[in-house]
Coordinates of C-alpha atoms in Angstrom, one line a residue:
X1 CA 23.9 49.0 111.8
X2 CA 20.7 46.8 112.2
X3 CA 22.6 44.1 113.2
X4 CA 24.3 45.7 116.2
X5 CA 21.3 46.7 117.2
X6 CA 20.0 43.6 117.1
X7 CA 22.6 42.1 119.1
X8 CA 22.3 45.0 121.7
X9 CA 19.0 44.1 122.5
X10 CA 18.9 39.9 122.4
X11 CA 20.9 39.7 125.9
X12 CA 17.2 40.5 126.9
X13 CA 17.0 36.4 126.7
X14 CA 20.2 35.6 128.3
X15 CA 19.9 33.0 130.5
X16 CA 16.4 31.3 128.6
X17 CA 16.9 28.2 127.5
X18 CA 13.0 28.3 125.7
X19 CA 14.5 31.0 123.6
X20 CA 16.0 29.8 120.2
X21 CA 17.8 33.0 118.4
X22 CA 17.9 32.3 114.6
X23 CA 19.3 35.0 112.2
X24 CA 18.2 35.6 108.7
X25 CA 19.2 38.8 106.2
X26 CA 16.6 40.0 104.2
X27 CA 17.8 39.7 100.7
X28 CA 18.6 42.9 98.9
X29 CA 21.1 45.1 101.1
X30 CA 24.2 46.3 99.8
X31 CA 25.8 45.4 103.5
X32 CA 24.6 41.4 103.0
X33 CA 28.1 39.7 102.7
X34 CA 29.6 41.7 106.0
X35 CA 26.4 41.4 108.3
X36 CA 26.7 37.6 107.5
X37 CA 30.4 37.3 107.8
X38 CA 29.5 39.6 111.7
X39 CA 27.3 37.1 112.7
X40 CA 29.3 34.2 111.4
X41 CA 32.1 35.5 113.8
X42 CA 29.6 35.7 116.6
X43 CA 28.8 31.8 116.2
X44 CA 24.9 32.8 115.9
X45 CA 23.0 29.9 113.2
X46 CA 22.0 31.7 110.1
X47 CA 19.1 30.2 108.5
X48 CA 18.9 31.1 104.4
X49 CA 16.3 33.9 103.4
X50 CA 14.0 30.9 101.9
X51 CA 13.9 28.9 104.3
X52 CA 13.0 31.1 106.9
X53 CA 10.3 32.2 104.7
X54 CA 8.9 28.6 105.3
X55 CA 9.0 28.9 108.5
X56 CA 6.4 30.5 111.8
X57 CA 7.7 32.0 114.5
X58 CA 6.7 32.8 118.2
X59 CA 8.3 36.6 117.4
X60 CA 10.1 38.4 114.4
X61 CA 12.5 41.4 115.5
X62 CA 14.0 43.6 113.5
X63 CA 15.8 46.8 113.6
X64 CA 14.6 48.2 110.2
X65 CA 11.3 48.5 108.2
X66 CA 13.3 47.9 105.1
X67 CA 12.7 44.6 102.5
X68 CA 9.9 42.2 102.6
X69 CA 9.8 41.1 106.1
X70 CA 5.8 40.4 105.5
X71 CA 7.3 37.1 104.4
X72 CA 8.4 36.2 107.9
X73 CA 5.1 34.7 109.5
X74 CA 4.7 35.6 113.2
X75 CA 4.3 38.9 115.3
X76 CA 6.6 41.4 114.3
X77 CA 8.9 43.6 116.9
X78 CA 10.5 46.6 115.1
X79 CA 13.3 48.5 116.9
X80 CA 15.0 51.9 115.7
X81 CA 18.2 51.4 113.9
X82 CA 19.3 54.5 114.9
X83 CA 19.2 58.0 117.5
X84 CA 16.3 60.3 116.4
X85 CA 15.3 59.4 112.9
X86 CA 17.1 62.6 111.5
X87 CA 17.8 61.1 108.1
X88 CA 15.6 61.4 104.8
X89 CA 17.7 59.4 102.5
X90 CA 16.8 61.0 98.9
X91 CA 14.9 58.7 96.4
X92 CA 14.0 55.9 98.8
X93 CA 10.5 55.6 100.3
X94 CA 8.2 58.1 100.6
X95 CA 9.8 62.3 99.9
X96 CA 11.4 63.7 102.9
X97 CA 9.9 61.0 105.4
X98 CA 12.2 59.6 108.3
X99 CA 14.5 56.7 107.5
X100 CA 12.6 54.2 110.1
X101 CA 9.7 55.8 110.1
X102 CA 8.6 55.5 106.7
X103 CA 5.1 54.6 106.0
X104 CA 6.1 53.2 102.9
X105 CA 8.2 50.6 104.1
X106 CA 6.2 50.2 107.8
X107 CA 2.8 49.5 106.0
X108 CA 4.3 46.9 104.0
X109 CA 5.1 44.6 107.0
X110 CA 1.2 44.9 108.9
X111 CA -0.2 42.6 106.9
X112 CA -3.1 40.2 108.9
X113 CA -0.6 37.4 109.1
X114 CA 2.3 39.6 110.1
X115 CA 1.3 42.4 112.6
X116 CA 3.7 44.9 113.9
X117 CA 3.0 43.6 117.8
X118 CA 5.5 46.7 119.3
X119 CA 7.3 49.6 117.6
X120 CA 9.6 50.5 120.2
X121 CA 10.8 53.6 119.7
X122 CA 13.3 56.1 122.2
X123 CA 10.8 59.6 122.6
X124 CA 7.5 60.2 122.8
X125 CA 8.3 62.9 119.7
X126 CA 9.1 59.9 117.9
X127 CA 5.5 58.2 118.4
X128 CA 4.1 61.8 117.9
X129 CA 5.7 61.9 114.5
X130 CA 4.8 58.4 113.5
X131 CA 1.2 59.4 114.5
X132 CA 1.1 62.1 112.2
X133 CA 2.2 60.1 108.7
X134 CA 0.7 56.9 109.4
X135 CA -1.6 57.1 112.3
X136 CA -2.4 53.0 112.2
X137 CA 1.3 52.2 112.6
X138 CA 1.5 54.6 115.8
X139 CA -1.1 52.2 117.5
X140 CA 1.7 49.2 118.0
X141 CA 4.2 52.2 118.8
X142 CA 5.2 52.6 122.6
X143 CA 8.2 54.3 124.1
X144 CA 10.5 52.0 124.7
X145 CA 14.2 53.8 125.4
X146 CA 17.6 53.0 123.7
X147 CA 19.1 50.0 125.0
X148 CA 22.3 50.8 123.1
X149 CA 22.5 54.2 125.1
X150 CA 21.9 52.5 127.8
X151 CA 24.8 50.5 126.9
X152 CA 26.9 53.6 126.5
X153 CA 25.8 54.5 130.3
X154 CA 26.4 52.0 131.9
X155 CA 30.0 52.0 130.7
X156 CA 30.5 55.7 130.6
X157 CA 32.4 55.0 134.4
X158 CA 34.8 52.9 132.6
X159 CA 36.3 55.7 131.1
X160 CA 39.3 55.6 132.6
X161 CA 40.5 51.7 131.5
X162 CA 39.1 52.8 127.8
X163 CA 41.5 55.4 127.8
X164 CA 44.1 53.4 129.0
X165 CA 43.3 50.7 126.6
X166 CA 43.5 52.7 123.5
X167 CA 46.8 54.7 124.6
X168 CA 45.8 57.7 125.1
X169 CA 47.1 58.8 128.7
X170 CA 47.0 63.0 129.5
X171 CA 46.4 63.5 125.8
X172 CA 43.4 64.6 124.3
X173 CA 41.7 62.3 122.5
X174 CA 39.9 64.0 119.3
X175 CA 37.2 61.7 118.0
X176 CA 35.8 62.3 114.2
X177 CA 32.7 60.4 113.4
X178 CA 31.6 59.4 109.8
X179 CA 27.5 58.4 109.3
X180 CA 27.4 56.8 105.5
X181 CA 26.8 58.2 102.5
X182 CA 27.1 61.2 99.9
X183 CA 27.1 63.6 102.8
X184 CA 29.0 62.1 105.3
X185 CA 32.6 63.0 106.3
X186 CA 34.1 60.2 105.2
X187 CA 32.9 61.3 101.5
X188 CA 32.9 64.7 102.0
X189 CA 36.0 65.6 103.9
X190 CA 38.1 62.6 102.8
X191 CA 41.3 64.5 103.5
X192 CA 39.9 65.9 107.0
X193 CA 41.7 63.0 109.2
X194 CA 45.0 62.9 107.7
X195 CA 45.4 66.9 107.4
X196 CA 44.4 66.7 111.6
X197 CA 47.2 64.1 112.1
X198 CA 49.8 66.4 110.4
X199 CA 48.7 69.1 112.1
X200 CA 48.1 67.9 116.1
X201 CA 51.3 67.4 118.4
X202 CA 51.9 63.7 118.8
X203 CA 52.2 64.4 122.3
X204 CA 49.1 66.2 123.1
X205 CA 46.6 64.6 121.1
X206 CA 45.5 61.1 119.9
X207 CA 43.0 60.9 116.8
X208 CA 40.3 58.5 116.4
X209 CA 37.6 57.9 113.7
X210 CA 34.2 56.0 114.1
X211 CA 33.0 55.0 110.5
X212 CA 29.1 54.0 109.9
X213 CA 29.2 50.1 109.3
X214 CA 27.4 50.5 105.8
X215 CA 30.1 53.1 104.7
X216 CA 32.9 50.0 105.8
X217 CA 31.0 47.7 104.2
X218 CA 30.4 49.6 100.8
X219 CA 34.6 50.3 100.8
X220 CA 35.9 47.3 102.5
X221 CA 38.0 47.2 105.2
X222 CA 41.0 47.2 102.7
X223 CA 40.3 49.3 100.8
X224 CA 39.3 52.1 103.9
X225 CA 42.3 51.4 105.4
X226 CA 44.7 52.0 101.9
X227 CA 42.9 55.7 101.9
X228 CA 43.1 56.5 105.5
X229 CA 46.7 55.1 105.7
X230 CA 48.6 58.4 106.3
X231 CA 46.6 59.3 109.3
X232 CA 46.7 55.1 110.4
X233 CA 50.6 55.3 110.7
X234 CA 50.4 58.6 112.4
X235 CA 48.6 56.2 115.1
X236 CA 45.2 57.2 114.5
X237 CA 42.6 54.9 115.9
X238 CA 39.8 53.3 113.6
X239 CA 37.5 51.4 116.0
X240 CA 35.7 48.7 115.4
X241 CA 31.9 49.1 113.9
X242 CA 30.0 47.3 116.2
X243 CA 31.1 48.4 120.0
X244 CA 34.6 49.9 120.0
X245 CA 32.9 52.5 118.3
X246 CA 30.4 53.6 121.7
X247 CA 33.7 53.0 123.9
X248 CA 35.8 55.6 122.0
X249 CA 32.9 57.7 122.4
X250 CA 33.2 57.4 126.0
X251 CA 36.8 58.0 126.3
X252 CA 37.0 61.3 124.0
X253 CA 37.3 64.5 124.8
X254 CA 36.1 66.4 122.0
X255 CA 34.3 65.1 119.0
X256 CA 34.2 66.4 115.1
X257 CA 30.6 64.9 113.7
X258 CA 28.7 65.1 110.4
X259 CA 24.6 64.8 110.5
X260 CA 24.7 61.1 111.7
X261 CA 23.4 60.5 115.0
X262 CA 26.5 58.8 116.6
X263 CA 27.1 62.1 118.3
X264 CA 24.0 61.9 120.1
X265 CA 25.3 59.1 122.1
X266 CA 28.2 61.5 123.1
X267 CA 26.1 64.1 124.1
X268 CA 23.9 62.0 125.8
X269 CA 26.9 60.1 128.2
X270 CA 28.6 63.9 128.6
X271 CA 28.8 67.4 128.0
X272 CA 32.4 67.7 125.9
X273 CA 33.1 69.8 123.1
X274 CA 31.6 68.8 119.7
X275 CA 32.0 70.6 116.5
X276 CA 30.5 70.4 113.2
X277 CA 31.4 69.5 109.5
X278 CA 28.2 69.1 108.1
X279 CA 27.9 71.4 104.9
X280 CA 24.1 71.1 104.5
X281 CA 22.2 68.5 102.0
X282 CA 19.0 66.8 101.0
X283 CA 18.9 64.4 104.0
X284 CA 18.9 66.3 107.6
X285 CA 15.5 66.3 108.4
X286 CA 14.6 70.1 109.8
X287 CA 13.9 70.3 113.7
X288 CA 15.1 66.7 114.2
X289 CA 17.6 65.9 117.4
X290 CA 20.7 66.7 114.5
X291 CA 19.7 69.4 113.7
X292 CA 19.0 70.5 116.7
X293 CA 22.6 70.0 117.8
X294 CA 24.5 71.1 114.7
X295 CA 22.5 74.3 114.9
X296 CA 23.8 74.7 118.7
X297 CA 27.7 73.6 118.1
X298 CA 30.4 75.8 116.0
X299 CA 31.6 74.7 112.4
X300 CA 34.9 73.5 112.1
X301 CA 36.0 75.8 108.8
X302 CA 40.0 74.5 108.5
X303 CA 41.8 71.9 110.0
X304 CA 44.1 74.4 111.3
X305 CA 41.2 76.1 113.2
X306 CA 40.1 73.1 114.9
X307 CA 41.8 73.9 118.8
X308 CA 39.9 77.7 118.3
X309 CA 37.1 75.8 116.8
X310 CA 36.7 73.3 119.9
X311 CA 37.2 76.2 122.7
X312 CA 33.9 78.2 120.8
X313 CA 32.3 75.3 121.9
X314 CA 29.7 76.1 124.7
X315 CA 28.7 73.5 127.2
X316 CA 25.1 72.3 127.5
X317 CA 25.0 72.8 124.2
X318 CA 24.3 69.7 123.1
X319 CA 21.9 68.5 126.0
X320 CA 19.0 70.0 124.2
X321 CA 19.7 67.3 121.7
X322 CA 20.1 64.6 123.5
X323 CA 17.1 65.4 125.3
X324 CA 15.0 65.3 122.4
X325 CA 16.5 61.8 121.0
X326 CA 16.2 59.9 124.1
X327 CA 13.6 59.4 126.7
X328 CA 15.1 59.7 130.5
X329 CA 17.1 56.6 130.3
X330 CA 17.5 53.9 133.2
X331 CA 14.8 51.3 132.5
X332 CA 14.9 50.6 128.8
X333 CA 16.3 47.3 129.4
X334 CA 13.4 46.2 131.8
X335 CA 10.8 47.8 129.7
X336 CA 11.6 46.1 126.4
X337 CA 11.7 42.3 128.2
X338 CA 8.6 43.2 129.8
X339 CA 6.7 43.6 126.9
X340 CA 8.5 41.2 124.8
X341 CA 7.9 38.3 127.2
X342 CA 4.4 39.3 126.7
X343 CA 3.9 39.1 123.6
X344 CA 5.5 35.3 123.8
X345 CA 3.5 34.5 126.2
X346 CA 6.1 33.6 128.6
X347 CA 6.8 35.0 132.1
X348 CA 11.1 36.3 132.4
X349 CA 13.4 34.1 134.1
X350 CA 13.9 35.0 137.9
X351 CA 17.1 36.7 137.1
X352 CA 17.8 40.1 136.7
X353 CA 18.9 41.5 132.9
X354 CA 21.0 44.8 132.5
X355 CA 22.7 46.3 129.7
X356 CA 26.2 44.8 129.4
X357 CA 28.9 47.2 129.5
X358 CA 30.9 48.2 126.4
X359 CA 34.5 46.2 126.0
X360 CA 37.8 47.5 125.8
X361 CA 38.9 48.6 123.0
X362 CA 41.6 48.2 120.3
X363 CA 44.6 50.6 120.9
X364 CA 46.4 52.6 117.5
X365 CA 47.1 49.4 114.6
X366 CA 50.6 51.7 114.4
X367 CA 52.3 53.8 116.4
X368 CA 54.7 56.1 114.9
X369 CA 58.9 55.6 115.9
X370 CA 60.3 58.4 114.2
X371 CA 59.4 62.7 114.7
X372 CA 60.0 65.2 113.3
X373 CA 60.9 67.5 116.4
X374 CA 60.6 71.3 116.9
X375 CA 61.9 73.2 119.9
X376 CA 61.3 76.7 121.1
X377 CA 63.7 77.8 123.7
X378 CA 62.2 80.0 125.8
X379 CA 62.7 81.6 128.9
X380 CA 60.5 78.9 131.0
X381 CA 62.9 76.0 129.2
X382 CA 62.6 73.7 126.2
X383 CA 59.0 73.3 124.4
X384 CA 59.4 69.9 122.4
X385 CA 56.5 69.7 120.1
X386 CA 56.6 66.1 117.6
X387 CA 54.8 65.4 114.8
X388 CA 55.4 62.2 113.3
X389 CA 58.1 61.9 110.3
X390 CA 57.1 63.1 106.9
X391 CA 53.9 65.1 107.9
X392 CA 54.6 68.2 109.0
X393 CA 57.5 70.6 108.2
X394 CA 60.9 69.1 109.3
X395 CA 62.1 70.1 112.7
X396 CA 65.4 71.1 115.1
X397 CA 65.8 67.6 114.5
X398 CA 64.6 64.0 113.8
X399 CA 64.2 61.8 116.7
X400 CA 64.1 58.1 115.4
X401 CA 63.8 54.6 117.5
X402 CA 65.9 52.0 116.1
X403 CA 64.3 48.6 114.8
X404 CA 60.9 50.3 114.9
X405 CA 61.4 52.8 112.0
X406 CA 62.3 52.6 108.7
X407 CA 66.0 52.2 108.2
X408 CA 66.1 55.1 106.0
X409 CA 64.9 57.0 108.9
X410 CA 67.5 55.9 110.9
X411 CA 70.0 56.7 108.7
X412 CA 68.6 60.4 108.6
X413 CA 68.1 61.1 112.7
X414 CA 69.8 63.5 114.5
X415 CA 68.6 61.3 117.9
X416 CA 68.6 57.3 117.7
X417 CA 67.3 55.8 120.6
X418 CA 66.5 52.3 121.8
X419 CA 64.0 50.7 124.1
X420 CA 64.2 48.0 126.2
X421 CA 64.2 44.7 124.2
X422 CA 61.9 41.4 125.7
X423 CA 64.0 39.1 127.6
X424 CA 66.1 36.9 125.6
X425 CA 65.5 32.6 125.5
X426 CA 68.9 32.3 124.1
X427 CA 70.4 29.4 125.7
X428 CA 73.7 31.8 125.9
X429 CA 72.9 35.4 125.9
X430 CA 74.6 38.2 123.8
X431 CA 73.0 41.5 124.7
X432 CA 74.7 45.2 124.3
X433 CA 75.5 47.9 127.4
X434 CA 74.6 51.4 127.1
X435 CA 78.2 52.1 126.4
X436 CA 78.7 49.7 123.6
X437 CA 75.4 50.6 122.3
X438 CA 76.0 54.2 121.6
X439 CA 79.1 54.2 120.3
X440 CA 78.1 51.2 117.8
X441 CA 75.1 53.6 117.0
X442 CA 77.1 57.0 116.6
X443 CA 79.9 55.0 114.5
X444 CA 77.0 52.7 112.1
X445 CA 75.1 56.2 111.9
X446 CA 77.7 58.9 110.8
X447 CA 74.4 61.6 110.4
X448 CA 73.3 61.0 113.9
X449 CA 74.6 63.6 116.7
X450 CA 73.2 61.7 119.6
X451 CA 72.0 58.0 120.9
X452 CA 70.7 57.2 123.7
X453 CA 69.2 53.7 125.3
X454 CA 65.8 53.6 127.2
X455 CA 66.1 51.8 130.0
X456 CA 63.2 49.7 132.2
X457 CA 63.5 52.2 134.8
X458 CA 62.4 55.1 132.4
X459 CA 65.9 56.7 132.7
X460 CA 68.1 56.9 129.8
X461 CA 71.7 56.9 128.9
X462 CA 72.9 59.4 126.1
X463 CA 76.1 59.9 124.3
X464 CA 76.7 62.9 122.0
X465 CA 79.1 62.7 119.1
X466 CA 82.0 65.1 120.0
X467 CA 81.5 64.6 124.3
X468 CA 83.9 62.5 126.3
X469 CA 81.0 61.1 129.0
X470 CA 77.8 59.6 128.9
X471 CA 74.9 61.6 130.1
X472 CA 71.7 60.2 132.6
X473 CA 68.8 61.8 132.2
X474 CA 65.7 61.6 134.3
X475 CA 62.1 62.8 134.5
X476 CA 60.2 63.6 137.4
X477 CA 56.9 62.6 137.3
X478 CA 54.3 65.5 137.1
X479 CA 51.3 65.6 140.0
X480 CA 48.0 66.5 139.1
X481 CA 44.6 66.4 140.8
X482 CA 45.6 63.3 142.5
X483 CA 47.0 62.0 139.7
X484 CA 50.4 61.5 138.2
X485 CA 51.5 62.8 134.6
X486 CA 54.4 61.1 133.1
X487 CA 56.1 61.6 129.4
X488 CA 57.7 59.2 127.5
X489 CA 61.6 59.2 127.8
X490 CA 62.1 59.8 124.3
X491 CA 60.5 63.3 124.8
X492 CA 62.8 64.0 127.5
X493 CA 65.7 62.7 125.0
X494 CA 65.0 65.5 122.7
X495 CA 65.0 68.3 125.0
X496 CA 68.2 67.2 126.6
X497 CA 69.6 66.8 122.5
X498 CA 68.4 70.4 122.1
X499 CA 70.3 71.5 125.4
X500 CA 73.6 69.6 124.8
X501 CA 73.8 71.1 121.0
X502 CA 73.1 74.7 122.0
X503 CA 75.5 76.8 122.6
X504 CA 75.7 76.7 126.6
X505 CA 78.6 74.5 128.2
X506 CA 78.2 70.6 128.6
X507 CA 77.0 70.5 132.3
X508 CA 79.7 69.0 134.5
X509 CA 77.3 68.1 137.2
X510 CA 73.7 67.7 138.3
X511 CA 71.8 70.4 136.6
X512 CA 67.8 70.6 135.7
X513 CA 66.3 71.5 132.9
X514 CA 62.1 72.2 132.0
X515 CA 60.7 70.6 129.5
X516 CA 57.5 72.0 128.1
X517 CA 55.1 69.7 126.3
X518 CA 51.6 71.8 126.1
X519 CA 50.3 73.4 128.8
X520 CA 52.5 71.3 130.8
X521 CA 56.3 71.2 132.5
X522 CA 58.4 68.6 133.4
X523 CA 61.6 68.6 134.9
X524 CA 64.4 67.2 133.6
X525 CA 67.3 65.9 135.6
X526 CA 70.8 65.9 133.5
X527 CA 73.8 64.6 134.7
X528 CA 77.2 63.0 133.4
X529 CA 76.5 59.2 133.9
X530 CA 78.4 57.0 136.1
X531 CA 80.9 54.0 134.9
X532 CA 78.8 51.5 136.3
X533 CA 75.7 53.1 134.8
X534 CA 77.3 53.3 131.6
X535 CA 77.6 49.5 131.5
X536 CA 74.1 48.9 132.1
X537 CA 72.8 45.6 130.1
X538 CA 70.3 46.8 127.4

């Protein structure tokens, strides 16, 4: 975490060609080998602990108090690590004193030779505090702002291409975020993330989880992925540490947190619903920005409670928070290479510096191709509601796309369908029609009622075991607030499979059917297909 802060706030020299960064790690972390392989990916020049020691520089910033940075000769810039300082971490510093604000570990770096020049900190509560356990520290304290919220801010309009980027379309994209730790909710709700991927409809939501860096680090990436690999093949989303984590922020709609201040960032960029996890513990610090929040936000109980749990929610709710973590934000980037230029002496390049905004990130590492299906006829049409094989209860039936699942899957589906394949480079193309297609499928899969192929278009062509003709069906896209709400075919595919094994009479003609995923409807054009349509190329 102290290295992405870091690297937040060093674009302040962008541009300088006086400036030399150099990176060292201060020997002693747990999180050494991963912060040094970070910055190796970065391409920054990593000079060993010792021989920085020998060294004296024009300015020393770091985002933690922690090891012996009285070593490193030259004025010392401290920045927060974190939002708020809600964290005592139990048997470290002094009792039940603010991780980054512990006296302990501050009064160790002002030595003569080593001065803390600026303590930039986000809130003038946070100089307040500092004032009141080690009043000599406070005098190099100023209030700064968050450059990485500022970060988050700047970005928050790019909402929409996050969003897009990660998959997520008119779902709702339910965010869990993990601070490190006994306490967190990686360690203390291990099970949470894959019980909420069985449980929420493939179609209405998309799950993401933000871990804390040192909780990556301690587990490996490996070995985090291994445990979290049921709710990773249900397509769950596990940004990266360093900035996917503020853009999936950004793009949420509701959030699940612990007592780690990654939420703060949330609240501060909008006013979503958030619940709770956090069972209570040694390290929340009373009356902090957390606690301020979790004791404004409902607790998530169950997994199976968490829609219910989300509408309690209250808006505003968590502005007090944010309020009290981060100063009015706007000029945190200006402030910081204001006083930071002044302390080397130098006047700022001519150009202007702003926060940069946040990159895209990562979509799902896997995306489910096989459902378990369940359909409620109802007066107002078919409500398909999927779940992805294996973990929920089985459905009406199983919907599986061929060559993405497992074959075993395959062989068990009561729906096979096939998407468009990439253009072929054969010299002399072989390629199925829809016609050929089905009725290889419906012969090489004797369990499988229907097939269909997916075409470009987003139409698709359907044969049912047992029915003379091919069937087209059709969506019509779904306006809304200027906007336009589309499902994917294969959705459409298992209402139509629904309809065409009930008990009503094949339709002979044109005939429209609803199709109800959520709160929403779609309508469903079914009709037999025509000769030529049936020899489409897939």
């Amino acid at each position: 975490m102290a290295l992405y802060r870091l690297l937040d706030v060093l674009p302040i020299f962008s541009g300088d060609d006086r400036i030399t960064r150099l990176f060292t790690l201060v020997p002693g972390s747990d999180f050494e080998a991963d912060a040094l392989s970070a910055i190796d990916a970065l391409g920054g020049h990593t000079v060993p602990w010792s021989e920085a020691c020998d060294g004296t520089y024009d300015l020393v910033v770091a985002a933690s108090p922690k090891g012996d940075l009285s070593q490193l000769r030259g004025p010392h810039v401290l920045l927060p690590h974190g939002a708020g300082f809600n964290k005592s971490i139990p048997h470290e510093g002094s009792a039940d004193s603010a991780s980054g604000l512990d006296p302990a570990y501050l009064r160790r770096i002002g030595h003569d030779d080593t001065p803390i020049a600026l303590h930039a900190l986000a809130h003038p509560h946070q100089v307040a505090r500092l004032a009141a356990t080690d009043p000599p520290a406070a005098r190099h304290a100023k209030v700064i702002g968050d450059l990485t919220l500022e970060r988050v801010l700047t970005s928050a309009p790019l909402r929409d291409r996050y969003r897009a980027s990660l998959g997520t379309g008119a779902r709702k994209l339910l965010a869990l975020v993990s601070t490190w730790g006994p306490e967190s909710l990686i360690q203390q709700h291990p099970g949470l993330p894959a019980q909420l991927a069985a449980q929420l409809a493939h179609d209405e939501y998309q799950l993401a989880l933000v871990v804390h860096p040192n909780e990556r680090s301690l587990l490996g990436t490996y070995e985090l992925t291994e445990r979290l690999a049921p709710a990773l093949d249900a397509g769950m989303i596990l940004p990266d540490s360093h900035e996917e984590w503020a853009s999936v922020l950004i793009a949420a709609d509701a959030l699940i947190t612990d007592h780690g201040s990654a939420a703060l960032y949330y609240c501060a960029a909008q006013d979503r619903p958030i619940v709770s996890v956090h069972r209570g513990g040694g390290e929340l610090i009373p009356d902090s920005p957390m606690a301020v929040l979790l004791g404004r936000i409902p607790q998530l109980g169950r997994a199976e409670d968490v829609a219910e749990t989300l509408r309690a929610y209250r808006p505003g709710a968590g502005h007090a928070a944010a309020q009290a973590a981060f100063a009015p934000p706007g000029d945190a980037v200006d402030r910081l290479r204001t006083e930071i230029y002044a302390l080397l002496g130098l006047t700022p390049p001519a150009h202007d510096v702003a926060a940069r905004p946040l990159p895209l990130p990562a979509p799902a590492m896997r995306v489910p191709a096989a459902f378990d299906v369940h359909v409620e006829t109802t007066a107002a049409g078919f409500r398909i509601t999927r779940h992805p094989a294996g973990k929920a209860l089985p459905g009406h039936h199983l919907a599986v796309e061929h060559g993405a699942a497992d074959e075993q899957l395959a062989r068990s589906a009561g729906l096979l369908y096939r998407r468009p394949l990439p253009a072929s480079a054969a010299p002399v193309d072989l390629a199925w029609t829809a016609d050929g297609w089905t009725r290889h499928a419906l012969s090489a899969y004797p369990g499988c009622r229907s097939a269909a192929a997916l075409l470009p278009s987003g139409e698709c062509l359907l044969r049912v075991r047992g029915h003379e003709r091919m069937y087209a069906v059709q969506t019509e896209p779904r306006p809304e607030r200027g906007q336009v709400v589309r499902i994917d075919p294969a959705v459409a595919l298992s209402a139509v499979h629904a309809r065409l094994l009930s008990p009503q009479p094949a339709p002979e003609s044109r005939t429209m059917l609803n199709c109800l995923i959520g709160e929403r409807t779609f309508r469903i054009v079914l009709r037999p297909a025509t000769d030529t349509e049936a020899t489409h190329v897939i």
